[in-house]
XYZ file of C-alpha atoms in Angstrom:
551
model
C -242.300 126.968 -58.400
C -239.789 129.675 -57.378
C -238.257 127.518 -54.521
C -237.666 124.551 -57.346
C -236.057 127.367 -60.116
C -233.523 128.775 -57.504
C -232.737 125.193 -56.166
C -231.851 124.444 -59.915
C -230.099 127.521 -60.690
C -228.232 126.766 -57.623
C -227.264 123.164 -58.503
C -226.427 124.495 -61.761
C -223.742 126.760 -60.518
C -222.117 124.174 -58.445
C -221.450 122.207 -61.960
C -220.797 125.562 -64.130
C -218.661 127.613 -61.490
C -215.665 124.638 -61.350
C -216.254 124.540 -65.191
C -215.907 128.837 -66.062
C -212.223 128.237 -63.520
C -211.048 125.040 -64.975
C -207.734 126.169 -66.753
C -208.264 130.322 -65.797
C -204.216 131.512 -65.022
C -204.012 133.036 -61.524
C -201.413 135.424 -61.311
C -200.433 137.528 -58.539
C -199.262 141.421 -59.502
C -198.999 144.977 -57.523
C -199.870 143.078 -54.688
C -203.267 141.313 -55.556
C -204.516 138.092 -57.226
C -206.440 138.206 -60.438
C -209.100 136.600 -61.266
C -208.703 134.959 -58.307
C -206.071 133.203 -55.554
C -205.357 129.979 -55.221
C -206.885 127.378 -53.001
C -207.241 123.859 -52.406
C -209.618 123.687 -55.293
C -207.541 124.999 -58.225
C -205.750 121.897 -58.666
C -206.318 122.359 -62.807
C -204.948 126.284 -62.572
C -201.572 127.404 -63.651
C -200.165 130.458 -61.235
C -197.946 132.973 -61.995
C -195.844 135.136 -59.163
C -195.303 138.915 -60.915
C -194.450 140.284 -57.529
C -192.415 139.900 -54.828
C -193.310 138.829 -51.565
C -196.091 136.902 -52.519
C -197.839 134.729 -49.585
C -199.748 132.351 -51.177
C -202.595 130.618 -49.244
C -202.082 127.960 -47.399
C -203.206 124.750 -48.718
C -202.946 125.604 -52.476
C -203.137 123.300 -55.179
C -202.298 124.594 -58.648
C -200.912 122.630 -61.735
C -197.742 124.918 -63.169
C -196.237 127.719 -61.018
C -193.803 130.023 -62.501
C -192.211 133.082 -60.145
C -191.083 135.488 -62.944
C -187.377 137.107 -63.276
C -186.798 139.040 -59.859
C -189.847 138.110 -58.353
C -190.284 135.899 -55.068
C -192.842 134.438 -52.782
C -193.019 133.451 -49.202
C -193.849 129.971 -47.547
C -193.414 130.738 -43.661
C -195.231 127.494 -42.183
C -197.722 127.270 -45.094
C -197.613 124.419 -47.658
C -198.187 124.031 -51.442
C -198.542 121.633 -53.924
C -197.657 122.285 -57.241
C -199.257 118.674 -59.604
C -197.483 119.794 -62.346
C -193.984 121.803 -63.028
C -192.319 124.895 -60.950
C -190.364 127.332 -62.710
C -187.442 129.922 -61.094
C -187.010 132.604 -63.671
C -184.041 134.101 -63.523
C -183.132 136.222 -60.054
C -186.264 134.840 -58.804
C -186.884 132.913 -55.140
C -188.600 131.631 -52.824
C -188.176 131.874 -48.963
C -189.194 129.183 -46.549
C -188.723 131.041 -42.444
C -190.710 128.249 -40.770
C -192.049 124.601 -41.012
C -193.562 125.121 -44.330
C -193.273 122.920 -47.901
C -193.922 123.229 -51.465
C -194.804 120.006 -52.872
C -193.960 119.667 -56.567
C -195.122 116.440 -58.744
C -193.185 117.342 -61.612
C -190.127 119.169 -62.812
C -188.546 122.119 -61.232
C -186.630 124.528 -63.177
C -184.634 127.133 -61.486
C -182.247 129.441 -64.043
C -179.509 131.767 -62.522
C -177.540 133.742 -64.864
C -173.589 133.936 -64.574
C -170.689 134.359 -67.181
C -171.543 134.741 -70.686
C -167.616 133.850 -71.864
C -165.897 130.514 -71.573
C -162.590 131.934 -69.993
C -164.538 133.256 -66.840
C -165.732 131.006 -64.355
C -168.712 131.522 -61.484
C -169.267 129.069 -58.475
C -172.161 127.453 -58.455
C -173.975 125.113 -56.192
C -176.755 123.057 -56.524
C -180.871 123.807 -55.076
C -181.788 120.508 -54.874
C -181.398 117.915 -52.212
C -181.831 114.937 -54.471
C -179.246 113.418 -57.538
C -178.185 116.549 -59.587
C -175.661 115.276 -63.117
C -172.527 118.178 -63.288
C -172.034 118.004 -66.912
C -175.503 117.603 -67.555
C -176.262 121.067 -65.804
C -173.319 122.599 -67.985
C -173.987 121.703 -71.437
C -171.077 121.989 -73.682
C -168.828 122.718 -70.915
C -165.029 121.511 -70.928
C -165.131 118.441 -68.335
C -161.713 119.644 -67.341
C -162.933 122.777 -66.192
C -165.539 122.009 -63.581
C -163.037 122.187 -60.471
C -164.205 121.221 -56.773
C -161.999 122.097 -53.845
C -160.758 119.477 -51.900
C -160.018 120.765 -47.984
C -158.584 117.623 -46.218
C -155.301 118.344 -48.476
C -155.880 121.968 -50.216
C -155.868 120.847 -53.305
C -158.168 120.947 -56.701
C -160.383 118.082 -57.556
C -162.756 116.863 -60.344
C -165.870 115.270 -58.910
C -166.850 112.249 -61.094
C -166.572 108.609 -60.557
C -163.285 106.920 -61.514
C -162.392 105.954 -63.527
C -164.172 108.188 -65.917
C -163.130 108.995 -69.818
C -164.446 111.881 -71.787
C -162.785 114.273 -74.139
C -161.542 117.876 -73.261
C -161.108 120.219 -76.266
C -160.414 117.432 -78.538
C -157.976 114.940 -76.354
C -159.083 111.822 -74.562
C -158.843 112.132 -71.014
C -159.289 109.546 -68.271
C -160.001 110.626 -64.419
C -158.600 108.747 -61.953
C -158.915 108.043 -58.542
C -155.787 110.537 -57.791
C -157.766 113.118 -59.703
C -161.366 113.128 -57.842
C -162.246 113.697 -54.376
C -161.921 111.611 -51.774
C -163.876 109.578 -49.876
C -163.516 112.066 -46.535
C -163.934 115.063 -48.439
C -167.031 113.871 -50.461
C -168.785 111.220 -52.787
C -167.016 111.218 -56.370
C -169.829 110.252 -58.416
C -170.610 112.875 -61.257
C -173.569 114.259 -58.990
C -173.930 117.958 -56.993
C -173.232 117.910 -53.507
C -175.390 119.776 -51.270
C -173.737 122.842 -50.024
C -170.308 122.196 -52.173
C -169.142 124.616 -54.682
C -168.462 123.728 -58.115
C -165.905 126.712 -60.138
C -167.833 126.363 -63.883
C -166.766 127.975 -67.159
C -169.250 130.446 -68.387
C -171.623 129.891 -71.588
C -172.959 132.151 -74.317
C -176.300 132.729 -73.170
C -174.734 133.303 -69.851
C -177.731 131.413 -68.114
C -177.662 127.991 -66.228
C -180.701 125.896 -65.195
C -180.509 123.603 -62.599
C -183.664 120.831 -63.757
C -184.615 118.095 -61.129
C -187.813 115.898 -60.162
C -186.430 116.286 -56.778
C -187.480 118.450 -53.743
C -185.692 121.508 -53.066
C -183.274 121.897 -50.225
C -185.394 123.060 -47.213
C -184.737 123.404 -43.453
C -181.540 122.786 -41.809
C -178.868 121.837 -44.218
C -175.497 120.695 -42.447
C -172.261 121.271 -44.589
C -168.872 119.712 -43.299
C -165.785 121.516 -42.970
C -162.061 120.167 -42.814
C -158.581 121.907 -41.331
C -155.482 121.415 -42.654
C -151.273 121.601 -42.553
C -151.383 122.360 -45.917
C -150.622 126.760 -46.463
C -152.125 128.137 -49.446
C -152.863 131.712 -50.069
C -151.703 132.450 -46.633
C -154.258 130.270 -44.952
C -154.601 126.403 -44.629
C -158.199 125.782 -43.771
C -160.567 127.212 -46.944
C -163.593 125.240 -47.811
C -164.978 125.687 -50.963
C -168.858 125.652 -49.768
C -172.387 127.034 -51.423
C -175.868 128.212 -50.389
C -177.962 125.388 -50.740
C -181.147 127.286 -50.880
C -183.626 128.853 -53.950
C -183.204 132.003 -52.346
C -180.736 133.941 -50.749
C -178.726 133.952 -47.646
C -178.391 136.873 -45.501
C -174.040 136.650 -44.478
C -174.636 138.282 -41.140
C -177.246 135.718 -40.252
C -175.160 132.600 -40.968
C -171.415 133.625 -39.752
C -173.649 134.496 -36.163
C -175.057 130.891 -36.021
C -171.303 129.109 -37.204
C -168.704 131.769 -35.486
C -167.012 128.994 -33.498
C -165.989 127.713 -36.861
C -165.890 130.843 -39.750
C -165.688 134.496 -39.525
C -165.726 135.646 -43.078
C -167.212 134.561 -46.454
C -165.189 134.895 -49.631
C -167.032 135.363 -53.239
C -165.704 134.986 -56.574
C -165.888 137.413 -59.396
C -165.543 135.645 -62.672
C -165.471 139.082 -64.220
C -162.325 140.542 -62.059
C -160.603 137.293 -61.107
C -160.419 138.818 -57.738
C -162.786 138.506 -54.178
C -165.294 140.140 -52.490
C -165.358 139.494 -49.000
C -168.249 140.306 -46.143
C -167.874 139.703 -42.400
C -169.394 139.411 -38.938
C -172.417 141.590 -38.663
C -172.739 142.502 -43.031
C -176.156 142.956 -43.915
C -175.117 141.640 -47.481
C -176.971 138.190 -48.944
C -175.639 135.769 -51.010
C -177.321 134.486 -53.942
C -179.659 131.219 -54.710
C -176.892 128.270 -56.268
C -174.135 130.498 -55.512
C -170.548 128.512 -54.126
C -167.958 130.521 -52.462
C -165.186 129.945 -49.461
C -164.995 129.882 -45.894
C -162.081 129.359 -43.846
C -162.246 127.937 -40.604
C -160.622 129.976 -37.373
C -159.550 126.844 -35.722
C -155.982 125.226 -35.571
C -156.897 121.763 -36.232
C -156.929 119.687 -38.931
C -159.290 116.956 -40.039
C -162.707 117.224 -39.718
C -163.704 120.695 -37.623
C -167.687 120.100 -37.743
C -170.435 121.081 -39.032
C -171.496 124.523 -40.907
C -175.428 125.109 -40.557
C -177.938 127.165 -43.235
C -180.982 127.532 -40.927
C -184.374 128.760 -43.159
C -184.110 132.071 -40.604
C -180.921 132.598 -43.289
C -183.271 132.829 -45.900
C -184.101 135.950 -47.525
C -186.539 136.594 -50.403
C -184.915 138.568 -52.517
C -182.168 137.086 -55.320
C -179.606 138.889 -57.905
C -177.283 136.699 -60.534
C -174.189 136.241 -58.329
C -173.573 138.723 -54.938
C -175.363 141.738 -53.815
C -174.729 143.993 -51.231
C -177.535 145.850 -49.018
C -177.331 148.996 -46.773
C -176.829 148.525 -42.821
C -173.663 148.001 -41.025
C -174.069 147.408 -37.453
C -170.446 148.101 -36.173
C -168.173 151.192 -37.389
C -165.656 150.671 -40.443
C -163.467 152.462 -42.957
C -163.052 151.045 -46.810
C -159.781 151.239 -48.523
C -158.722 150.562 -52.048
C -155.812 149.912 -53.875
C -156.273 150.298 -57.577
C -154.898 150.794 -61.019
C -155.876 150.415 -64.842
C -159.571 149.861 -63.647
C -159.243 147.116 -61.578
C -159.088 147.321 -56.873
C -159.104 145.334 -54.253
C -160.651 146.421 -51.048
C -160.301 146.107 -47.460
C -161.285 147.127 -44.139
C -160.631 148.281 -40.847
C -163.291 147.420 -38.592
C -163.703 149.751 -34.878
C -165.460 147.743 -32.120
C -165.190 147.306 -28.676
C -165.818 143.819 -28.937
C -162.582 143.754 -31.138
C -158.731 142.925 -30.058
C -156.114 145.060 -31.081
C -154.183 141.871 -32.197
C -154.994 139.160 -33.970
C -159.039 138.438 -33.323
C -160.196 135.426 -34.697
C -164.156 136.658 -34.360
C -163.205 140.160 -36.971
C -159.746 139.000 -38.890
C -160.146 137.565 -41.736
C -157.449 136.232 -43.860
C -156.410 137.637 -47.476
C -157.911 135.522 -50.232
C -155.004 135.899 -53.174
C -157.067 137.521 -56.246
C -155.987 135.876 -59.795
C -155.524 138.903 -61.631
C -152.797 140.317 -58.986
C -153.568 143.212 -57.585
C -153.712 142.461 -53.732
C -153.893 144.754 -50.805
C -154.010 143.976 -47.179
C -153.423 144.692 -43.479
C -150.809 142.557 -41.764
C -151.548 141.369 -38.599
C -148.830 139.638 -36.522
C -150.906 135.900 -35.507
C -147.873 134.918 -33.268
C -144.451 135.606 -32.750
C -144.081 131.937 -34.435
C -145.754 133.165 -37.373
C -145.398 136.615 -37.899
C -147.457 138.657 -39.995
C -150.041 137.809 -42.579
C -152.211 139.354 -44.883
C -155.901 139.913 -43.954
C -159.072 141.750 -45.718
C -160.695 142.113 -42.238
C -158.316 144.046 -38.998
C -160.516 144.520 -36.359
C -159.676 147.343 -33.661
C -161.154 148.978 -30.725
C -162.188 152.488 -31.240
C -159.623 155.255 -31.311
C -161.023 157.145 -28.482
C -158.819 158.226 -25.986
C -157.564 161.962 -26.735
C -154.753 161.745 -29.070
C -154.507 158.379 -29.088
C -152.544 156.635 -32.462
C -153.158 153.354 -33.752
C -151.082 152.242 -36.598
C -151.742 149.535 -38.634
C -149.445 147.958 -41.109
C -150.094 147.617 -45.125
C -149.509 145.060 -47.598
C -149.208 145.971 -50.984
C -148.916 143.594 -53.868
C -148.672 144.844 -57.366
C -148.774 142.579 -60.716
C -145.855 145.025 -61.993
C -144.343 147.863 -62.063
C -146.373 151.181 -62.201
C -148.437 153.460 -61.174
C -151.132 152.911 -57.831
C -153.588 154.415 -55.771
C -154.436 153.983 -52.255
C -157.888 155.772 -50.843
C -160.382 155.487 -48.573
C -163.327 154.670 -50.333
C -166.090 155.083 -47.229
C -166.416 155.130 -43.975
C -169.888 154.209 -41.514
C -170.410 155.617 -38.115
C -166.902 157.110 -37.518
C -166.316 160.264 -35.810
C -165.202 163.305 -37.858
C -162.407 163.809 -34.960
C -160.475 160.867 -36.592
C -157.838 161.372 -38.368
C -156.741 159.148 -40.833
C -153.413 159.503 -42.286
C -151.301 157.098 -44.584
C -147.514 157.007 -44.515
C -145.365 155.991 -47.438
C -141.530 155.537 -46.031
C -139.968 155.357 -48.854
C -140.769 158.829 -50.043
C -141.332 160.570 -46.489
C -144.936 161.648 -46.839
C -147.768 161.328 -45.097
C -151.614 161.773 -46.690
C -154.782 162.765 -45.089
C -156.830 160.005 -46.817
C -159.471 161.889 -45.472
C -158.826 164.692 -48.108
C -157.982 162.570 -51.258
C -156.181 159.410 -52.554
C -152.573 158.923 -52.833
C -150.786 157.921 -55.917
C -147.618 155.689 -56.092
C -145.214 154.121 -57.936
C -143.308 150.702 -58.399
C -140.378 149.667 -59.868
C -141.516 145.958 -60.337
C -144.342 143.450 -59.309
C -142.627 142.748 -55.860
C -144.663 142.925 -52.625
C -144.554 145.771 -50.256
C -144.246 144.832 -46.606
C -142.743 148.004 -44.534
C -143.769 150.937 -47.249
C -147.066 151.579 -46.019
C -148.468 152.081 -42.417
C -151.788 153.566 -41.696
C -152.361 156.517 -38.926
C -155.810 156.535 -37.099
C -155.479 159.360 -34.508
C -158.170 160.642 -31.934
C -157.887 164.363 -32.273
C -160.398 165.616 -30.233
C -158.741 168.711 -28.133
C -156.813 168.798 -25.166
C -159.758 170.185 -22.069
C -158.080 171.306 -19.363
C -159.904 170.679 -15.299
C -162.655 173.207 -14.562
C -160.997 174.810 -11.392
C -162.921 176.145 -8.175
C -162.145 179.764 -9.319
C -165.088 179.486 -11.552
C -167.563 178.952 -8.772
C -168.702 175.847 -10.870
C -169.735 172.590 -8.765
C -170.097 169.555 -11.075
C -170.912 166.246 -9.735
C -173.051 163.017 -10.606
C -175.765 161.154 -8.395
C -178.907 158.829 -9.250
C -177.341 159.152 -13.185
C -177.751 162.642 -13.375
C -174.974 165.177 -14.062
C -175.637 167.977 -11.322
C -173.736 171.409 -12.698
C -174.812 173.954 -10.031
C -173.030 177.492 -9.541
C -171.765 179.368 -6.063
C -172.560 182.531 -5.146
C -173.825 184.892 -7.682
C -172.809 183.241 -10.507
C -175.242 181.916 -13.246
C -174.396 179.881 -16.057
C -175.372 181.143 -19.741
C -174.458 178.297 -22.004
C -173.918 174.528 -21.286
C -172.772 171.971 -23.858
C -172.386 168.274 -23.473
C -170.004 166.357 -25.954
C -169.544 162.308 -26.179
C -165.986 161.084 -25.747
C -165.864 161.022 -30.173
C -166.272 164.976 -29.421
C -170.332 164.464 -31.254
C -172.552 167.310 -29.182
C -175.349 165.091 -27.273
C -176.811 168.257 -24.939
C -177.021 172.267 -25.220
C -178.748 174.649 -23.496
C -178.005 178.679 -23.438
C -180.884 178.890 -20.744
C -179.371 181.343 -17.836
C -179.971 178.934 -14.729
C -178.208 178.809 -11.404
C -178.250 174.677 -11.756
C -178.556 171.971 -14.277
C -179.596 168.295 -13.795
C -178.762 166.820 -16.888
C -179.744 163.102 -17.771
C -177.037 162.096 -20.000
C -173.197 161.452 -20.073
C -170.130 162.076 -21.723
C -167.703 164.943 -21.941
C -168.834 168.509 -20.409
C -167.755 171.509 -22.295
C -168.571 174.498 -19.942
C -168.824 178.051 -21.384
C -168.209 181.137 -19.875
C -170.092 181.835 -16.842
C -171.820 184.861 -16.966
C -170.487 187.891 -16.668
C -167.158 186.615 -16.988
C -165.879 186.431 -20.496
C -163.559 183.415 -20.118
C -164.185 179.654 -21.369
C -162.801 176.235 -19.477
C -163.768 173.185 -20.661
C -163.597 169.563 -19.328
């Protein structure tokens, strides 16, 4: 009798347990799932992501998933299937790093917020690898406002099918084939293209949504890029490209996989009208549907190759239009030139790997900001050239003992008045450099090091030969430890051997790098040192002699 009640309890509970989940929200918060995670039998249960980071099991079935604002989960090689509709909340992602999928039967959603005001524009670019209408994504937008970048000639484009007629602030307008893209540079047909940027107006509620039935861009995503003859903004190459991803894009990551093609990306800030630029080696990401430009280091024009986003790109985390994180892996100084509120930065970047001329790996080129405030290095390219503007100069270190490098400025005020030059930061530079700006016309020179240095201008013209930038070594002079010391000092099997002669012992022994940073001391009274490091030795008076050589 007890073996048949516990067989029916038990057949019971196979029909009641699927009935007590059917329709139970899973959500995943502060690292855990409540009531439960997700499997291949929760088919009828909506999820919600209020975490980041999330690694949901593989094999899930679920009907609705939503990832809340700033929240994010992880794929790696799993799959998921969502049978009804996925929704991106704004700053939220997901990151795929391997050969996994998320499956979705129904409509995904994914809002990014931008500009709230008409009269500022973001650059947007589209999440989804299938059919994606423009004006249908920017509802209520001017048609004459949505711009796409057309690199074969350098020149602005609309991206619909001609001929096409539609109404812009009142007046009939009809786009023709001279006014869309063409057939090299891209498909004119009203729809995204994957990895293009689109310049947009902004809206009131400041939010877009990009809505599609089709599957989100995944895996390797190949974006074309074009050279041409035709100079604008001191360059003749920019591409007007965007991450095609739901998530972001880590910039060091992607200019290491296409550096035989781009050394620099360029983002737009709708709010300043001016650009933010990262470079070889920046630990800064750029954001889910966000557009911005390359330009390409080689001299030819047509079509240059291919540009690759790679899911080892990806990153989980997500913001509403750039965001920088900490890390640099090379040294660098920041400088600003600013007035009224608004700057424009640039910087000097100190690497070994770097060329003291033009360097097409660390130089990148001056992207003209709207609002007109531009500053600059100028770098002479060739004597065929001359000098141009860049954002980027690349130099090897200043190490040799008072050693000057001088690098030139370029200055470019909207109109006359008054300016400020400083340097904002500086990463993994030695204290022992000097950094010193000159103005010529007034005869002065500023330790930027100390504070900023304010200006003036007579009118909005630009400054070529006004400002030049000192960077000098200034570790001191050491002069050869002579025999009269007693002092041998020799290396062998990697080892710096410091032994004395006679009766002389050594009370104090300090090693120094060549950037003068201390890297060995000892005030141990020895007759010898073996000492497993190198650099510069700064020797201190061997006892009982009061007197002090270094080398």
């Amino acid at each position: 009798m007890i073996k048949t009640l516990t067989k029916q309890i038990a057949f019971l509970l196979l029909i009641v347990s699927p009935l007590l989940n059917y329709g139970q929200t899973l959500t995943y918060a502060s690292g855990s799932w409540s009531p439960f995670a997700p499997s291949g039998s929760t088919g009828t249960n909506d999820v919600i992501i209020d975490d980041i980071n999330c690694n949901i099991p593989n094999g899930s079935v679920m009907n609705n998933l939503t990832i809340n604002s700033g929240k994010s989960i992880r794929v790696g090689s799993r799959s998921i299937t969502v049978n009804g509709d996925l929704t991106f909340e704004t700053s939220s992602s997901y990151s795929i790093s391997g050969s996994g999928s998320v499956t979705v039967l129904g409509t995904t959603s994914f809002s990014v917020v931008g500009n709230s005001s008409d009269s500022k524009y973001n650059v947007w670019s589209t999440p989804f690898s299938g059919s994606l209408g423009i004006l249908g994504t920017f509802p209520g937008a001017n048609p004459c406002d949505i711009y796409v970048f057309q690199a074969t000639d350098q020149t602005w484009r609309a991206d619909y099918s001609a001929p096409f007629s539609t109404t812009c602030n009142g007046t009939s307008v009809t786009f023709t084939s001279a006014n869309v893209i063409n057939a090299t540079d891209g498909v004119a047909d009203g729809n995204f293209d994957v990895g293009r940027g689109y310049f947009a107006p902004g809206n009131v509620t400041s939010t877009r949504t990009f809505t599609s039935t089709s599957a989100l861009n995944n895996g390797t995503i190949n974006v074309p890029v074009y050279g041409s003859s035709v100079a604008i903004a001191g360059g003749n190459d920019w591409n007007l490209i965007g991450n095609p991803y739901p998530s972001t894009v880590r910039v060091g990551d992607f200019l290491s996989t296409n550096s035989s093609l781009i050394n620099a990306v360029y983002i737009y800030n709708g709010n300043t009208g001016g650009f933010i630029t990262w470079g070889t080696g920046s630990s800064n990401v750029i954001p889910a549907c966000q557009g911005f430009y390359v330009e390409s280091t080689s001299a030819t024009d047509g079509f240059l190759g291919n540009l690759q986003f790679l899911n080892s790109h990806r990153r989980t985390s997500n913001t509403s239009f750039y965001k920088t994180d900490s890390g640099t892996v090379v040294s660098r100084a920041y400088f600003s030139l600013s007035s009224n509120g608004i700057s424009d930065q640039i910087q000097v970047i100190f690497d070994d790997d770097c060329l003291d001329g033009f360097d097409k790996k660390y130089d990148a080129r001056k992207l003209m900001n709207d609002h007109g405030l531009n500053f600059a290095t100028l770098i002479e390219v060739d004597q065929a050239i001359g000098y141009e503007p860049f954002v980027f100069n690349g130099v090897k270190p200043v190490s040799n003992n008072n050693e000057t490098k001088t690098i030139k400025f370029f200055v470019k005020p909207p109109s006359a008045g008054n300016y400020e030059i400083s340097l904002d930061s500086i990463n993994s530079i030695s204290p022992n450099l000097d950094i010193k700006l000159e103005d010529k016309d007034n005869n002065t020179f500023t330790d930027l090091r100390q504070g900023t240095y304010s200006f003036s201008t007579q009118n909005g013209d630009s400054l070529s030969d006004r400002f030049f930038l000192h960077l000098t070594n200034t570790v001191t002079s050491v002069d050869e430890i002579t025999d009269e010391l007693n002092v041998s000092i020799f290396t062998a099997n990697n080892l710096i051997n410091v032994n004395t002669i006679g009766e002389t012992t050594i009370s104090k022994i300090e090693i120094y790098d060549v950037l003068g940073k201390n890297i060995y001391g000892s005030t141990k009274s020895l007759d010898n040192y073996m000492i497993n490091v190198s650099g510069c030795l700064l020797y201190t008076s061997p006892s009982p002699r009061d007197r002090q050589k270094s080398r």
